[in-house]
């Protein structure tokens, strides 16, 4: 077990004791908040985005120490090593270069290779969008079905949904990830094989869920009358394992490559984003990359004191490791960003949900918080009760998009008002005195129920307008936040060994569900009983 012993860590422990009971409400009281105000001091910009950190339980001293900790932990060194293509994923012996996928600098690693693959994607996407790529009966493509899971699904799905307002109206994008046949079946019910293009996305091209869905999709095409020799018009593959793609039966020229130096959850910028490019077109896809690149440049060059991903990451560490927060919430006040929280769940928890340090010793401190979320205002009418009055403190990232991307502009002030009012309420709370006034003289018993503790920390991220560019910057912001935290925790943010055991045992259980007999005592009594029940049900 290894502790963090950086001097700044120790200073932060002492500092936490000093300010743990301080109240944001007092810090914001006009007499305590002269110019430059907290809002002015703790609002930072980068990559075209702004972040108001002022409603966090931080002082100038807190930020100074957190930045010092980032420096002592070597965030700059790890960041530079990643951009330079060094092996920063040592357990898999890989470089980590999703940033190279959006680099404009011709000297960036693998630049020519990246550009060539993107040109191939663009040529293909344009043919599909222009109706020149046709199905086996000569009809244009009206449906694309992305079959993939995890990083081969969540990023593209999130972006396609977010940028629907700039997507081609002629093409509907569907995403199938779950091995539950219901997922694919529900899509099959909506599509016509003559007008459907399947994009099978899998870095490894061995993932059980994806391969099962891909095979069922192929069977469906054949059942519906697509001749086998015309399947090439309906299937393309994206993978770092092109041999397997061809073995599956996808034509060699329909294979788009990604590389082992792109992690699955960091891959939407590669050919994994083909569904994005078909939906929004190559020019907007370039904008998405440009936004991410802008955030990359900010991350690389801004002093840590004003570096958005570093500040976001370090404030997350402040709550996780000093306040002991178990989870953190992302609440985008944007329906378009509906799938951002689930995308971030993989990004944050698959990257930093680990306890082995890079040197192989175990951590003696917490790492990734549970990441969760739901678009506002929906969450307000579901779980915000707990956030306001429960005994557990959950730090929140609110994301506000200042201008609507749709014509129903009259809704927008209501949306933004809710976002800002929630952060104000989380911060202010309601004191006993205030509650007494609200309850009135006849209802004193109500007072404890309408007191709000307040002092609940929130960050508000501000996006001027939801464009491909701003979305690219927002995603890159979180990617680099994850690197910052992983560096302080001294873990490898780029492997995912934790998913392996379940996969191995899954194969054994799958075989037992259909085998003639299951060897007695092979599993524990609970798993054996579950298998027995399922075997009985499956036989019916
Ligand atoms: O099982 C986890 C995982 O390996 C993720 O890291 C990855 O994004 C997902 O599965 C899908 O993997 P692939 O793209 O190889 O199908």
Coordinates of C-alpha atoms and ligand atoms in Angstrom, one line a residue:
X1 CA 0.0 0.0 0.0
X2 CA 1.4 3.4 -1.0
X3 CA 0.4 6.8 0.2
X4 CA 0.8 10.1 -1.6
X5 CA 3.6 11.9 0.1
X6 CA 4.0 15.1 -2.0
X7 CA 4.4 18.1 0.2
X8 CA 1.4 19.8 -1.3
X9 CA -0.7 16.7 -0.4
X10 CA 0.2 17.2 3.3
X11 CA -0.4 20.9 3.1
X12 CA -3.8 20.2 1.5
X13 CA -4.7 17.9 4.4
X14 CA -3.9 20.7 6.9
X15 CA -5.7 23.3 4.7
X16 CA -8.8 21.0 4.5
X17 CA -9.0 21.0 8.4
X18 CA -8.9 24.8 8.3
X19 CA -11.6 25.4 5.8
X20 CA -13.8 22.3 6.0
X21 CA -16.5 24.1 7.9
X22 CA -16.3 27.4 6.1
X23 CA -19.4 28.3 4.2
X24 CA -19.7 29.4 0.6
X25 CA -22.6 31.6 1.6
X26 CA -20.3 33.6 3.9
X27 CA -17.6 33.8 1.3
X28 CA -20.1 35.2 -1.2
X29 CA -21.6 37.7 1.2
X30 CA -21.0 41.1 -0.4
X31 CA -19.0 42.4 2.5
X32 CA -16.6 39.4 2.2
X33 CA -16.5 39.4 -1.6
X34 CA -15.0 42.7 -2.8
X35 CA -13.6 43.1 -6.3
X36 CA -12.1 41.1 -7.8
X37 CA -15.0 38.9 -6.7
X38 CA -15.0 35.2 -6.3
X39 CA -16.7 34.9 -9.6
X40 CA -14.0 37.0 -11.2
X41 CA -11.2 35.2 -9.5
X42 CA -12.4 31.7 -10.1
X43 CA -13.8 31.9 -13.6
X44 CA -11.3 30.7 -16.3
X45 CA -11.5 30.2 -20.0
X46 CA -9.8 27.9 -22.4
X47 CA -10.4 26.2 -25.7
X48 CA -13.4 28.4 -26.3
X49 CA -15.1 27.3 -23.1
X50 CA -15.5 29.0 -19.7
X51 CA -15.7 27.5 -16.3
X52 CA -17.0 29.2 -13.2
X53 CA -15.4 27.4 -10.2
X54 CA -16.4 30.0 -7.7
X55 CA -19.2 27.9 -6.1
X56 CA -16.6 25.3 -5.1
X57 CA -15.3 25.0 -1.5
X58 CA -12.0 26.6 -2.5
X59 CA -10.0 29.6 -1.6
X60 CA -7.1 31.2 -3.5
X61 CA -4.9 29.1 -1.1
X62 CA -6.7 25.9 -2.1
X63 CA -6.1 26.5 -5.8
X64 CA -2.5 27.4 -5.1
X65 CA -2.0 24.1 -3.3
X66 CA -3.9 22.0 -5.8
X67 CA -1.8 23.4 -8.6
X68 CA 1.3 22.8 -6.6
X69 CA 0.2 19.2 -6.2
X70 CA -0.3 18.9 -9.9
X71 CA 3.2 20.1 -10.5
X72 CA 4.7 17.9 -7.8
X73 CA 2.9 14.9 -9.2
X74 CA 4.3 15.6 -12.7
X75 CA 1.2 16.4 -14.6
X76 CA 3.1 18.6 -17.1
X77 CA 5.7 15.8 -17.6
X78 CA 3.0 13.1 -18.2
X79 CA 1.0 15.4 -20.5
X80 CA 4.1 16.2 -22.6
X81 CA 5.1 12.5 -22.7
X82 CA 1.6 11.6 -24.0
X83 CA 1.6 14.3 -26.7
X84 CA 5.1 13.2 -27.7
X85 CA 4.0 9.6 -28.2
X86 CA 6.0 8.0 -25.4
X87 CA 4.7 4.8 -23.9
X88 CA 2.4 6.2 -21.2
X89 CA 0.3 3.0 -21.2
X90 CA 3.0 0.7 -19.9
X91 CA 0.9 -2.3 -19.0
X92 CA -0.1 -2.6 -22.7
X93 CA 3.2 -1.2 -24.0
X94 CA 1.4 1.5 -25.9
X95 CA 1.6 5.2 -26.7
X96 CA -1.6 7.2 -26.2
X97 CA -2.2 9.5 -29.1
X98 CA -5.8 10.4 -29.5
X99 CA -4.5 14.0 -29.6
X100 CA -2.6 13.1 -32.8
X101 CA -5.9 12.4 -34.5
X102 CA -6.8 16.1 -34.2
X103 CA -3.4 17.7 -34.5
X104 CA -3.0 20.2 -37.2
X105 CA 0.7 20.2 -36.9
X106 CA 2.3 18.1 -39.7
X107 CA 5.0 17.2 -37.3
X108 CA 2.6 15.5 -34.9
X109 CA 3.1 11.7 -34.6
X110 CA 1.5 9.6 -37.4
X111 CA 0.3 12.7 -39.1
X112 CA 0.4 11.3 -42.7
X113 CA -1.3 8.0 -41.7
X114 CA -4.0 9.9 -39.8
X115 CA -4.7 12.3 -42.7
X116 CA -4.8 9.4 -45.2
X117 CA -7.4 7.5 -43.2
X118 CA -9.5 10.6 -42.7
X119 CA -9.4 11.4 -46.4
X120 CA -10.7 7.8 -47.0
X121 CA -13.4 8.3 -44.4
X122 CA -14.4 11.7 -46.0
X123 CA -14.6 10.2 -49.5
X124 CA -16.8 7.4 -48.3
X125 CA -19.0 9.6 -46.1
X126 CA -19.5 12.0 -48.9
X127 CA -20.7 9.2 -51.2
X128 CA -23.1 8.0 -48.6
X129 CA -24.4 11.5 -47.9
X130 CA -24.7 12.4 -51.6
X131 CA -26.7 9.3 -52.2
X132 CA -24.0 7.9 -54.6
X133 CA -23.3 4.9 -52.4
X134 CA -26.3 2.7 -53.0
X135 CA -27.7 -0.6 -51.5
X136 CA -28.2 -3.8 -53.4
X137 CA -31.3 -2.6 -55.2
X138 CA -29.8 0.7 -56.2
X139 CA -31.5 2.8 -53.5
X140 CA -29.6 5.4 -51.6
X141 CA -28.6 4.9 -47.9
X142 CA -31.1 6.3 -45.5
X143 CA -30.1 4.4 -42.3
X144 CA -26.7 3.8 -40.8
X145 CA -26.4 1.2 -38.0
X146 CA -23.3 1.5 -35.8
X147 CA -22.7 -1.8 -34.2
X148 CA -20.1 -1.5 -31.4
X149 CA -19.9 -1.3 -27.6
X150 CA -18.1 0.8 -25.0
X151 CA -15.7 3.2 -26.7
X152 CA -16.9 1.9 -30.1
X153 CA -20.4 3.1 -29.3
X154 CA -20.7 5.7 -26.5
X155 CA -18.6 8.5 -28.1
X156 CA -20.1 8.3 -31.6
X157 CA -23.6 7.9 -30.1
X158 CA -23.2 10.9 -27.8
X159 CA -21.8 13.2 -30.6
X160 CA -24.3 12.2 -33.2
X161 CA -27.1 12.9 -30.8
X162 CA -25.6 16.2 -29.7
X163 CA -25.1 17.5 -33.2
X164 CA -28.4 16.3 -34.7
X165 CA -29.2 19.9 -35.6
X166 CA -26.4 19.9 -38.2
X167 CA -26.9 16.3 -39.3
X168 CA -28.1 15.2 -42.7
X169 CA -31.9 15.0 -42.7
X170 CA -31.7 12.2 -45.2
X171 CA -29.9 9.7 -43.0
X172 CA -31.0 8.3 -39.6
X173 CA -28.2 7.0 -37.4
X174 CA -28.9 4.0 -35.1
X175 CA -26.6 2.6 -32.4
X176 CA -26.7 -1.1 -31.4
X177 CA -24.5 -2.1 -28.5
X178 CA -26.3 -4.5 -26.2
X179 CA -26.0 -8.3 -26.7
X180 CA -29.6 -8.4 -25.6
X181 CA -31.2 -9.2 -28.9
X182 CA -33.9 -6.5 -28.2
X183 CA -31.4 -3.8 -29.0
X184 CA -30.8 -5.0 -32.5
X185 CA -34.3 -6.2 -33.0
X186 CA -35.8 -2.8 -32.2
X187 CA -33.6 -1.2 -34.8
X188 CA -34.3 -3.9 -37.4
X189 CA -38.0 -3.1 -37.0
X190 CA -37.4 0.5 -38.1
X191 CA -35.1 0.0 -41.1
X192 CA -35.2 -1.3 -44.7
X193 CA -32.3 -3.5 -45.7
X194 CA -32.1 -1.9 -49.2
X195 CA -31.4 1.5 -47.6
X196 CA -29.2 0.4 -44.7
X197 CA -25.5 0.6 -44.2
X198 CA -23.9 -1.3 -41.2
X199 CA -20.8 0.0 -39.6
X200 CA -19.2 -2.6 -37.4
X201 CA -16.9 -0.9 -35.0
X202 CA -14.5 -2.8 -32.8
X203 CA -10.9 -2.1 -32.0
X204 CA -10.2 -5.7 -31.4
X205 CA -13.0 -7.2 -33.6
X206 CA -13.4 -10.0 -31.1
X207 CA -15.8 -8.3 -28.7
X208 CA -18.6 -10.8 -27.9
X209 CA -21.5 -8.3 -28.0
X210 CA -20.4 -6.6 -31.2
X211 CA -19.6 -9.8 -33.1
X212 CA -22.9 -11.4 -32.0
X213 CA -24.8 -8.3 -33.3
X214 CA -22.8 -8.1 -36.5
X215 CA -23.5 -11.8 -37.3
X216 CA -27.2 -11.4 -36.6
X217 CA -27.2 -8.3 -38.8
X218 CA -25.6 -10.2 -41.7
X219 CA -28.1 -13.0 -41.3
X220 CA -30.9 -10.5 -41.4
X221 CA -29.7 -9.0 -44.7
X222 CA -29.5 -12.4 -46.3
X223 CA -32.9 -13.4 -45.0
X224 CA -34.3 -10.2 -46.4
X225 CA -33.0 -11.1 -49.9
X226 CA -29.7 -9.3 -50.1
X227 CA -27.5 -11.5 -52.2
X228 CA -24.3 -12.6 -50.4
X229 CA -22.1 -11.0 -53.1
X230 CA -23.9 -7.6 -52.5
X231 CA -23.2 -7.5 -48.7
X232 CA -20.2 -5.3 -49.4
X233 CA -22.6 -2.5 -50.2
X234 CA -24.1 -2.8 -46.7
X235 CA -21.1 -3.5 -44.4
X236 CA -18.1 -1.5 -43.5
X237 CA -15.7 -2.3 -40.6
X238 CA -13.6 -0.1 -38.3
X239 CA -10.9 -1.8 -36.4
X240 CA -7.3 -2.0 -35.4
X241 CA -7.4 -5.6 -36.4
X242 CA -8.2 -5.5 -40.2
X243 CA -7.5 -9.2 -40.7
X244 CA -10.4 -10.1 -38.5
X245 CA -12.7 -7.7 -40.3
X246 CA -11.9 -9.3 -43.6
X247 CA -12.4 -12.8 -42.0
X248 CA -15.8 -11.7 -40.9
X249 CA -16.6 -11.1 -44.6
X250 CA -16.2 -7.4 -45.0
X251 CA -14.6 -6.3 -48.2
X252 CA -11.0 -5.2 -47.8
X253 CA -11.7 -1.8 -49.3
X254 CA -14.5 -1.3 -46.8
X255 CA -12.2 -1.5 -43.8
X256 CA -11.3 1.6 -42.0
X257 CA -8.3 1.5 -39.7
X258 CA -7.6 2.8 -36.2
X259 CA -4.5 2.0 -34.3
X260 CA -3.4 0.4 -31.1
X261 CA -2.2 3.9 -29.9
X262 CA -5.8 5.0 -29.8
X263 CA -7.7 3.8 -26.7
X264 CA -11.3 2.7 -27.3
X265 CA -12.8 5.3 -25.0
X266 CA -10.6 8.0 -26.7
X267 CA -11.3 6.9 -30.2
X268 CA -14.3 8.9 -31.5
X269 CA -11.8 11.2 -33.3
X270 CA -10.6 8.2 -35.5
X271 CA -12.5 6.1 -38.0
X272 CA -14.6 5.0 -35.0
X273 CA -16.3 8.3 -35.6
X274 CA -17.4 7.3 -39.1
X275 CA -21.1 7.4 -38.1
X276 CA -20.4 11.0 -36.9
X277 CA -18.8 12.0 -40.2
X278 CA -21.7 10.5 -42.2
X279 CA -24.2 12.3 -40.1
X280 CA -22.7 15.7 -39.9
X281 CA -20.3 15.7 -42.9
X282 CA -16.5 15.9 -43.2
X283 CA -16.4 19.7 -42.8
X284 CA -18.2 19.6 -39.4
X285 CA -16.2 16.5 -38.4
X286 CA -13.1 18.7 -39.0
X287 CA -14.6 21.3 -36.8
X288 CA -15.1 18.8 -34.0
X289 CA -11.4 17.9 -34.3
X290 CA -10.4 21.6 -34.4
X291 CA -12.3 22.2 -31.2
X292 CA -10.5 19.3 -29.5
X293 CA -7.2 20.5 -30.8
X294 CA -7.9 24.0 -29.4
X295 CA -8.4 22.4 -26.0
X296 CA -5.3 20.3 -26.5
X297 CA -3.2 23.5 -27.2
X298 CA -4.7 25.2 -24.1
X299 CA -3.9 22.1 -22.0
X300 CA -0.3 22.0 -23.3
X301 CA 0.5 25.7 -23.0
X302 CA -1.7 27.5 -20.4
X303 CA 0.0 27.8 -17.0
X304 CA -1.5 25.2 -14.6
X305 CA -3.0 28.1 -12.6
X306 CA -5.3 28.9 -15.5
X307 CA -5.5 25.5 -17.2
X308 CA -9.1 24.4 -17.4
X309 CA -8.6 20.6 -17.5
X310 CA -6.0 20.8 -14.7
X311 CA -8.3 22.9 -12.5
X312 CA -11.3 20.7 -13.2
X313 CA -9.3 17.6 -12.4
X314 CA -7.6 19.0 -9.3
X315 CA -10.9 20.3 -7.9
X316 CA -12.2 16.8 -8.4
X317 CA -9.3 15.4 -6.4
X318 CA -10.0 18.0 -3.7
X319 CA -13.5 16.5 -3.1
X320 CA -12.5 12.9 -3.7
X321 CA -9.4 12.7 -1.6
X322 CA -9.9 15.4 1.0
X323 CA -13.7 15.7 1.5
X324 CA -14.2 12.0 0.8
X325 CA -16.9 12.4 -1.9
X326 CA -17.8 9.0 -3.3
X327 CA -19.5 10.2 -6.5
X328 CA -19.8 13.3 -8.7
X329 CA -22.6 14.3 -11.0
X330 CA -22.5 15.8 -14.5
X331 CA -25.7 17.6 -15.3
X332 CA -25.8 19.0 -18.8
X333 CA -28.6 21.5 -19.1
X334 CA -29.0 20.4 -22.7
X335 CA -31.1 17.6 -24.2
X336 CA -28.6 17.4 -27.0
X337 CA -26.0 16.4 -24.4
X338 CA -28.2 13.6 -23.2
X339 CA -25.6 10.9 -23.6
X340 CA -22.6 12.9 -22.3
X341 CA -22.9 11.4 -18.8
X342 CA -22.8 7.8 -20.0
X343 CA -19.9 8.7 -22.2
X344 CA -18.1 10.2 -19.3
X345 CA -18.8 7.2 -17.1
X346 CA -16.6 5.1 -19.3
X347 CA -14.1 7.8 -19.8
X348 CA -13.7 8.5 -16.1
X349 CA -14.3 5.1 -14.5
X350 CA -12.7 2.8 -17.0
X351 CA -9.7 5.2 -17.1
X352 CA -9.2 5.9 -13.4
X353 CA -11.2 3.2 -11.6
X354 CA -8.0 1.4 -10.5
X355 CA -5.9 0.6 -7.4
X356 CA -2.6 -0.6 -8.8
X357 CA -0.1 2.2 -9.1
X358 CA 2.3 2.4 -12.0
X359 CA 5.0 0.8 -9.9
X360 CA 2.7 -2.1 -9.0
X361 CA 2.0 -1.1 -5.4
X362 CA -1.5 -0.6 -4.3
X363 CA -3.0 2.8 -3.6
X364 CA -3.7 3.9 -0.1
X365 CA -6.2 6.5 -1.2
X366 CA -9.3 6.8 -3.3
X367 CA -9.2 7.0 -7.1
X368 CA -12.1 7.5 -9.6
X369 CA -15.3 8.8 -8.1
X370 CA -18.5 7.2 -9.3
X371 CA -19.5 9.3 -12.3
X372 CA -23.2 9.7 -13.1
X373 CA -25.6 12.2 -14.5
X374 CA -28.7 13.1 -16.4
X375 CA -29.7 16.2 -18.3
X376 CA -31.2 19.0 -16.4
X377 CA -34.0 19.8 -15.8
X378 CA -35.1 16.1 -15.7
X379 CA -32.8 15.3 -12.8
X380 CA -34.3 18.1 -10.7
X381 CA -37.6 16.2 -10.7
X382 CA -35.9 12.9 -9.8
X383 CA -32.8 12.8 -7.7
X384 CA -32.0 16.4 -6.9
X385 CA -33.9 16.0 -3.6
X386 CA -31.0 14.0 -2.3
X387 CA -28.4 16.4 -3.6
X388 CA -30.1 19.3 -1.8
X389 CA -31.0 17.7 1.5
X390 CA -29.4 14.3 1.8
X391 CA -26.4 13.9 4.2
X392 CA -24.1 13.0 1.4
X393 CA -22.3 15.7 -0.6
X394 CA -22.1 15.1 -4.3
X395 CA -20.0 17.7 -6.2
X396 CA -21.7 18.7 -9.5
X397 CA -20.6 19.9 -12.9
X398 CA -23.4 21.9 -14.4
X399 CA -23.1 22.4 -18.2
X400 CA -25.0 25.4 -19.6
X401 CA -25.3 26.0 -23.4
X402 CA -26.0 29.7 -23.6
X403 CA -27.9 29.8 -27.0
X404 CA -30.3 27.1 -28.2
X405 CA -29.6 25.0 -31.2
X406 CA -33.3 24.7 -32.0
X407 CA -36.0 27.2 -32.9
X408 CA -38.0 27.0 -29.7
X409 CA -36.0 29.9 -28.2
X410 CA -38.6 30.8 -25.7
X411 CA -37.7 27.7 -23.6
X412 CA -34.2 28.7 -23.3
X413 CA -34.4 31.3 -20.5
X414 CA -36.4 28.8 -18.4
X415 CA -33.7 26.1 -19.0
X416 CA -30.8 28.4 -18.1
X417 CA -32.7 29.9 -15.2
X418 CA -33.0 26.4 -13.7
X419 CA -29.4 25.6 -14.2
X420 CA -28.2 28.8 -12.5
X421 CA -30.8 28.6 -9.8
X422 CA -29.9 25.1 -8.9
X423 CA -26.2 26.0 -8.4
X424 CA -27.3 29.0 -6.4
X425 CA -29.6 26.9 -4.2
X426 CA -26.9 24.2 -3.7
X427 CA -24.5 26.9 -2.5
X428 CA -26.9 29.0 -0.4
X429 CA -29.1 26.4 1.1
X430 CA -31.8 27.6 3.5
X431 CA -31.0 28.4 7.2
X432 CA -33.2 27.5 10.1
X433 CA -34.1 31.2 10.5
X434 CA -35.1 31.4 6.8
X435 CA -37.0 28.2 7.1
X436 CA -39.0 29.5 10.1
X437 CA -40.1 32.5 8.0
X438 CA -41.1 30.2 5.2
X439 CA -43.0 27.8 7.5
X440 CA -44.8 30.6 9.3
X441 CA -45.8 30.7 13.0
X442 CA -48.4 27.9 12.7
X443 CA -46.1 25.2 11.3
X444 CA -42.9 25.0 13.4
X445 CA -42.8 21.3 12.9
X446 CA -42.2 21.9 9.2
X447 CA -38.9 23.7 9.8
X448 CA -36.4 20.8 9.9
X449 CA -38.0 19.5 6.6
X450 CA -37.5 22.8 4.7
X451 CA -34.0 23.6 5.9
X452 CA -31.4 23.1 3.2
X453 CA -27.8 22.6 4.4
X454 CA -26.3 24.4 1.3
X455 CA -22.6 24.6 0.9
X456 CA -22.9 22.0 -1.8
X457 CA -20.1 22.5 -4.4
X458 CA -20.7 23.0 -8.0
X459 CA -18.8 24.0 -11.1
X460 CA -20.7 25.7 -14.0
X461 CA -19.2 25.1 -17.5
X462 CA -20.4 27.5 -20.1
X463 CA -20.6 26.8 -23.8
X464 CA -21.7 29.7 -26.0
X465 CA -23.4 27.5 -28.5
X466 CA -23.5 23.8 -29.2
X467 CA -21.4 23.4 -32.3
X468 CA -19.1 20.7 -33.5
X469 CA -16.2 22.9 -32.4
X470 CA -17.4 23.6 -28.9
X471 CA -18.4 19.9 -28.4
X472 CA -14.9 18.8 -29.5
X473 CA -13.4 21.2 -26.9
X474 CA -15.8 20.0 -24.2
X475 CA -14.9 16.3 -24.7
X476 CA -11.2 17.0 -24.8
X477 CA -11.6 19.0 -21.6
X478 CA -12.8 15.9 -19.8
X479 CA -10.2 13.7 -21.5
X480 CA -7.4 15.8 -20.1
X481 CA -9.1 16.1 -16.7
X482 CA -8.9 12.3 -16.6
X483 CA -5.2 12.4 -17.4
X484 CA -4.6 15.0 -14.7
X485 CA -6.3 13.0 -12.0
X486 CA -4.7 9.7 -13.2
X487 CA -1.3 11.3 -12.9
X488 CA -1.8 12.5 -9.4
X489 CA -3.1 9.1 -8.4
X490 CA -0.1 7.5 -10.2
X491 CA -2.2 5.0 -12.1
X492 CA -2.4 4.0 -15.7
X493 CA -5.4 5.8 -17.1
X494 CA -5.2 3.9 -20.4
X495 CA -5.6 0.2 -19.7
X496 CA -8.7 -1.6 -18.6
X497 CA -7.8 -5.0 -17.2
X498 CA -10.7 -4.8 -14.8
X499 CA -13.2 -5.9 -17.5
X500 CA -11.3 -9.1 -18.3
X501 CA -12.4 -11.4 -15.5
X502 CA -16.1 -11.0 -16.1
X503 CA -15.5 -11.7 -19.8
X504 CA -13.6 -14.9 -19.1
X505 CA -16.2 -16.2 -16.6
X506 CA -19.0 -15.1 -19.0
X507 CA -17.8 -17.6 -21.6
X508 CA -17.8 -20.4 -19.0
X509 CA -21.3 -19.5 -17.9
X510 CA -22.6 -19.2 -21.4
X511 CA -21.3 -22.7 -22.2
X512 CA -23.0 -24.0 -19.0
X513 CA -26.3 -22.5 -20.0
X514 CA -26.6 -24.6 -23.0
X515 CA -24.5 -27.7 -22.2
X516 CA -26.2 -31.1 -21.7
X517 CA -25.0 -31.2 -18.1
X518 CA -23.3 -28.8 -15.7
X519 CA -20.6 -30.4 -13.5
X520 CA -21.7 -30.3 -9.8
X521 CA -19.8 -27.9 -7.7
X522 CA -18.3 -26.0 -10.7
X523 CA -19.7 -22.7 -9.5
X524 CA -20.6 -21.3 -6.1
X525 CA -24.2 -22.1 -4.9
X526 CA -25.6 -18.7 -6.0
X527 CA -24.2 -18.9 -9.5
X528 CA -25.2 -22.5 -9.8
X529 CA -28.8 -21.8 -8.8
X530 CA -29.0 -18.8 -11.2
X531 CA -27.7 -21.0 -14.1
X532 CA -30.2 -23.8 -13.2
X533 CA -33.1 -21.4 -13.3
X534 CA -32.0 -19.9 -16.6
X535 CA -31.5 -23.4 -18.1
X536 CA -35.0 -24.3 -17.1
X537 CA -36.4 -21.1 -18.6
X538 CA -34.4 -21.4 -21.8
X539 CA -35.7 -24.9 -22.4
X540 CA -39.3 -23.8 -22.4
Ligands
LIG1 O1 -14.5 -4.4 -22.3 C1 -14.1 -3.0 -22.3 C2 -13.7 -2.6 -23.7 O2 -12.5 -3.2 -24.0 C3 -13.6 -1.1 -23.8 O3 -12.4 -0.6 -23.3 C4 -13.8 -0.9 -25.2 O4 -14.2 0.4 -25.5 C5 -14.9 -1.9 -25.5 O5 -14.6 -3.0 -24.7 C6 -15.1 -2.3 -26.9 O6 -14.0 -2.9 -27.4 P1 -13.8 -3.1 -28.9 O7 -13.8 -1.8 -29.6 O8 -12.5 -3.8 -29.1 O9 -14.9 -4.0 -29.4

